mmCIF file of C-alpha atoms in Angstrom:
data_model
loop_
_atom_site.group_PDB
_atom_site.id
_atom_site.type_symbol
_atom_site.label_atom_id
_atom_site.label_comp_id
_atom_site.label_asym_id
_atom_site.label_seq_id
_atom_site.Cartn_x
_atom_site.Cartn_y
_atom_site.Cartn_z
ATOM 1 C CA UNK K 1 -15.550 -7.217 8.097
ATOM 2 C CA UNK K 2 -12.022 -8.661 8.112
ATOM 3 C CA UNK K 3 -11.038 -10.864 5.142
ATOM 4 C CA UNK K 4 -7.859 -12.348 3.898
ATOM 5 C CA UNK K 5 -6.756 -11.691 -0.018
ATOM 6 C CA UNK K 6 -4.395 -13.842 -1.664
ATOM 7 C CA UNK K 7 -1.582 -12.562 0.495
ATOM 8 C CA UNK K 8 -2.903 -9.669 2.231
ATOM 9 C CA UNK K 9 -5.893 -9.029 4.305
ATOM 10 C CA UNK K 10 -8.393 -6.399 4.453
ATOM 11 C CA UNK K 11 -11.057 -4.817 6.816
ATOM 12 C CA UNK K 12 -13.890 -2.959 5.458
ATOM 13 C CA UNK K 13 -16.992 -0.858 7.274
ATOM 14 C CA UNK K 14 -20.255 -1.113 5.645
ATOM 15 C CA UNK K 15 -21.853 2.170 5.401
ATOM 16 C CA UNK K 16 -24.857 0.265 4.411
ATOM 17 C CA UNK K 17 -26.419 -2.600 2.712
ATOM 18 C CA UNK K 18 -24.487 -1.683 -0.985
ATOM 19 C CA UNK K 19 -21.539 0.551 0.498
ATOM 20 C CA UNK K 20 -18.464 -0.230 2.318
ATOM 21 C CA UNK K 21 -15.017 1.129 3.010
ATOM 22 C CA UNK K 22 -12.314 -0.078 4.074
ATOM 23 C CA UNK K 23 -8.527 -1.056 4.454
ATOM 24 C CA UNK K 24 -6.309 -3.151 2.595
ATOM 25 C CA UNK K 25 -2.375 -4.538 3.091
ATOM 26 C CA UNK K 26 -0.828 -6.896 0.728
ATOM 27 C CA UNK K 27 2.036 -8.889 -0.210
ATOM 28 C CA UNK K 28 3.231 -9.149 -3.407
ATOM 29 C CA UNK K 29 6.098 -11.476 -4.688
ATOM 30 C CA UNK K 30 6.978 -12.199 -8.346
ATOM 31 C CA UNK K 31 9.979 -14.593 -9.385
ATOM 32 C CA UNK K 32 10.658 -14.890 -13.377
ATOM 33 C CA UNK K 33 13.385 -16.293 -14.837
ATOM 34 C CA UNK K 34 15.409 -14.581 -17.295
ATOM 35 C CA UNK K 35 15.789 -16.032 -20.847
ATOM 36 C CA UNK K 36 19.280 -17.018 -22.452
ATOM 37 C CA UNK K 37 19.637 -13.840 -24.099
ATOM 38 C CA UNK K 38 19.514 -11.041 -21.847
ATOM 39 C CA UNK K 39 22.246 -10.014 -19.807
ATOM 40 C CA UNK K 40 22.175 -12.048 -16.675
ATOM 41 C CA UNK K 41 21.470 -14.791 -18.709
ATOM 42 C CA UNK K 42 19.490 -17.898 -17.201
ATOM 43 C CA UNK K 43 19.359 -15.817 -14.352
ATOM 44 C CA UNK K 44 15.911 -14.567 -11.763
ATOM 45 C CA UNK K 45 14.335 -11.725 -11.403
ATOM 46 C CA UNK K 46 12.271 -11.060 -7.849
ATOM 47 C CA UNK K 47 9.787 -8.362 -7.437
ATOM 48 C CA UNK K 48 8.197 -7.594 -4.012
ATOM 49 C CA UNK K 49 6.040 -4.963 -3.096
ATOM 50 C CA UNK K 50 3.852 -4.360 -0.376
ATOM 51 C CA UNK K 51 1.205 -2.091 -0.985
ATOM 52 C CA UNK K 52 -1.220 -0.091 1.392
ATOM 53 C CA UNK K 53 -4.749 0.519 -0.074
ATOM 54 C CA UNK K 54 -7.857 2.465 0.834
ATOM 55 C CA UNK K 55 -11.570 0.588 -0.685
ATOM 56 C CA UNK K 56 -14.369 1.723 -1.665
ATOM 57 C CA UNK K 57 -16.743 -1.807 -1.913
ATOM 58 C CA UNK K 58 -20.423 -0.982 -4.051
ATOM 59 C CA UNK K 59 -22.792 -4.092 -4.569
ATOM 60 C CA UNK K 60 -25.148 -2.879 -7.292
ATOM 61 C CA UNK K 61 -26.492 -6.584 -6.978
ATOM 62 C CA UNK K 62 -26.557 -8.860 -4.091
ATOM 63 C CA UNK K 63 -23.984 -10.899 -6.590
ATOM 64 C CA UNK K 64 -21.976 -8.715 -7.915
ATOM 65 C CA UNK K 65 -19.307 -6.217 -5.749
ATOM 66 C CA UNK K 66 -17.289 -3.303 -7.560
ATOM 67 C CA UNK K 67 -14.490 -2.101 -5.629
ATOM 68 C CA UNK K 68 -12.201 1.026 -6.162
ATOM 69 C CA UNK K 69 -8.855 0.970 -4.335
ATOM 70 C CA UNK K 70 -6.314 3.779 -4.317
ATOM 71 C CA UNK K 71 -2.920 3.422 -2.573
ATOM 72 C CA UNK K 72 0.820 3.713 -2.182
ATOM 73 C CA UNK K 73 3.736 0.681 -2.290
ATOM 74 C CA UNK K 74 5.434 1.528 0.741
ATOM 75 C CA UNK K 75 8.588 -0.888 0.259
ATOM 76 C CA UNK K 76 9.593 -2.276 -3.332
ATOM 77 C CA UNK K 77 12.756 -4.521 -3.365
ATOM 78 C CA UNK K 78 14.108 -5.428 -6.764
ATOM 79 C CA UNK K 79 16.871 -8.460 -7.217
ATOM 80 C CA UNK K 80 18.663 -10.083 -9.646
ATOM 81 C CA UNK K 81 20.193 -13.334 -9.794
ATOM 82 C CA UNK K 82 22.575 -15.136 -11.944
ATOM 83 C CA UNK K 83 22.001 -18.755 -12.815
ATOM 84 C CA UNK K 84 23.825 -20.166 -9.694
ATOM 85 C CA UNK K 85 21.500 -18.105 -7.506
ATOM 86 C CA UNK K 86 24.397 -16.230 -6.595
ATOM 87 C CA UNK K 87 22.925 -11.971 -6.189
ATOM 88 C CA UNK K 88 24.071 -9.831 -9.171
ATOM 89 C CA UNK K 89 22.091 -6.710 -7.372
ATOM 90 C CA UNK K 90 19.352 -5.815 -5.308
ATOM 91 C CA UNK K 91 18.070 -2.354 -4.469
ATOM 92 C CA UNK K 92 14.520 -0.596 -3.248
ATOM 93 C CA UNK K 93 12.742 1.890 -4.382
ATOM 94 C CA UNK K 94 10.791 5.029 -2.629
ATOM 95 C CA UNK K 95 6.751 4.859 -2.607
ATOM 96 C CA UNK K 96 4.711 4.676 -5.574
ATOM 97 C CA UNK K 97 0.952 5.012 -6.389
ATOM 98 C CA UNK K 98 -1.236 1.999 -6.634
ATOM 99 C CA UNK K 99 -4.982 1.883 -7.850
ATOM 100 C CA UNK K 100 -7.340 -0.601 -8.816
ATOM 101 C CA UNK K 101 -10.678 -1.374 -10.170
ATOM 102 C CA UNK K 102 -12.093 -4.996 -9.585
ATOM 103 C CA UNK K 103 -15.578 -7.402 -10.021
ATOM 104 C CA UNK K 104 -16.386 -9.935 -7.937
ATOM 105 C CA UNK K 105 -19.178 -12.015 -9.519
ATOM 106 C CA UNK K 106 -20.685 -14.658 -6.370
ATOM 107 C CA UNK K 107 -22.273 -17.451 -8.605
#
Protein backbone atom coordinates (compact mmCIF):
# COMPACT_ATOMS: atom_id res chain seq x y z
CA UNK A 1 0.00 0.00 0.00
CA UNK A 2 1.08 3.58 -0.74
CA UNK A 3 -0.89 6.37 0.98
CA UNK A 4 -0.46 10.05 1.38
CA UNK A 5 -0.57 11.67 5.17
CA UNK A 6 -1.25 15.16 5.67
CA UNK A 7 2.08 16.12 4.17
CA UNK A 8 3.95 13.03 3.86
CA UNK A 9 3.28 9.73 2.35
CA UNK A 10 3.74 6.28 3.42
CA UNK A 11 4.05 2.65 2.03
CA UNK A 12 3.26 -0.22 4.14
CA UNK A 13 3.51 -4.32 3.49
CA UNK A 14 0.83 -6.33 4.96
CA UNK A 15 2.19 -9.30 6.62
CA UNK A 16 -1.33 -10.40 6.81
CA UNK A 17 -4.91 -9.63 7.18
CA UNK A 18 -4.26 -7.55 10.85
CA UNK A 19 -0.38 -6.81 10.36
CA UNK A 20 1.49 -4.45 8.29
CA UNK A 21 4.78 -2.62 8.13
CA UNK A 22 5.87 -0.12 6.57
CA UNK A 23 7.56 3.32 5.69
CA UNK A 24 6.78 6.73 6.41
CA UNK A 25 8.29 10.47 5.25
CA UNK A 26 6.74 13.62 6.33
CA UNK A 27 6.71 17.23 6.25
CA UNK A 28 6.22 19.22 8.99
CA UNK A 29 5.84 23.11 9.07
CA UNK A 30 4.66 25.21 12.05
CA UNK A 31 4.39 29.18 11.88
CA UNK A 32 3.30 30.99 15.34
CA UNK A 33 3.45 34.33 15.98
CA UNK A 34 5.13 35.71 18.87
CA UNK A 35 3.16 37.78 21.45
CA UNK A 36 4.03 41.54 22.38
CA UNK A 37 6.04 40.58 25.20
CA UNK A 38 8.73 38.36 24.36
CA UNK A 39 11.79 39.42 22.86
CA UNK A 40 11.26 39.57 19.16
CA UNK A 41 8.18 41.05 19.86
CA UNK A 42 5.20 40.71 17.24
CA UNK A 43 7.56 38.70 15.55
CA UNK A 44 7.22 34.56 13.85
CA UNK A 45 8.46 31.68 14.78
CA UNK A 46 8.85 28.69 11.91
CA UNK A 47 9.45 25.15 12.76
CA UNK A 48 10.15 22.51 10.04
CA UNK A 49 11.07 19.13 10.40
CA UNK A 50 11.06 16.30 8.26
CA UNK A 51 10.93 13.15 9.86
CA UNK A 52 11.69 9.48 8.63
CA UNK A 53 9.54 6.75 10.33
CA UNK A 54 9.38 2.98 10.43
CA UNK A 55 5.28 1.45 11.13
CA UNK A 56 4.11 -1.12 12.59
CA UNK A 57 0.02 -1.05 11.39
CA UNK A 58 -2.28 -3.83 13.79
CA UNK A 59 -6.15 -3.91 13.02
CA UNK A 60 -7.56 -5.68 16.07
CA UNK A 61 -10.97 -4.85 14.26
CA UNK A 62 -11.75 -4.49 10.69
CA UNK A 63 -12.49 -0.65 12.00
CA UNK A 64 -10.11 0.15 14.06
CA UNK A 65 -5.98 0.33 13.08
CA UNK A 66 -3.22 0.89 15.89
CA UNK A 67 -0.03 1.94 14.56
CA UNK A 68 3.46 2.24 16.29
CA UNK A 69 6.02 4.42 14.51
CA UNK A 70 9.61 4.94 15.60
CA UNK A 71 11.96 7.35 13.77
CA UNK A 72 14.55 10.07 13.42
CA UNK A 73 14.06 14.05 12.13
CA UNK A 74 16.68 14.10 9.70
CA UNK A 75 16.66 18.04 9.01
CA UNK A 76 15.10 20.59 11.64
CA UNK A 77 15.35 24.32 10.61
CA UNK A 78 14.42 26.83 13.26
CA UNK A 79 13.72 30.78 12.29
CA UNK A 80 12.84 33.76 13.75
CA UNK A 81 11.34 36.76 12.45
CA UNK A 82 10.77 40.23 13.56
CA UNK A 83 7.50 41.95 12.83
CA UNK A 84 8.57 43.29 9.35
CA UNK A 85 9.38 39.72 8.32
CA UNK A 86 12.78 40.77 8.20
CA UNK A 87 15.14 37.20 9.68
CA UNK A 88 16.43 37.80 13.25
CA UNK A 89 18.10 34.05 13.01
CA UNK A 90 17.76 30.81 11.61
CA UNK A 91 19.79 27.70 12.36
CA UNK A 92 19.32 23.59 12.11
CA UNK A 93 19.70 21.16 14.25
CA UNK A 94 21.38 17.44 14.06
CA UNK A 95 18.83 14.30 14.10
CA UNK A 96 16.51 13.60 16.77
CA UNK A 97 14.23 10.65 17.77
CA UNK A 98 10.63 10.59 16.78
CA UNK A 99 7.90 8.00 17.95
CA UNK A 100 4.35 7.72 17.85
CA UNK A 101 1.34 5.85 18.85
CA UNK A 102 -1.97 6.50 16.83
CA UNK A 103 -5.97 5.13 16.32
CA UNK A 104 -7.64 5.26 13.38
CA UNK A 105 -11.35 4.59 14.02
CA UNK A 106 -13.18 3.93 10.10
CA UNK A 107 -16.89 4.78 10.99
Amino acid sequence: RVGLRGAGVGVAYGLSDRFAVGLAVGYDRHEYRMAGSDRIEDGVFRDLRIPVTVEADWRPTPRVTLTASLGVNVYTEIEFDDEDGDRVDRFTAGPSLVAGLYVAISL
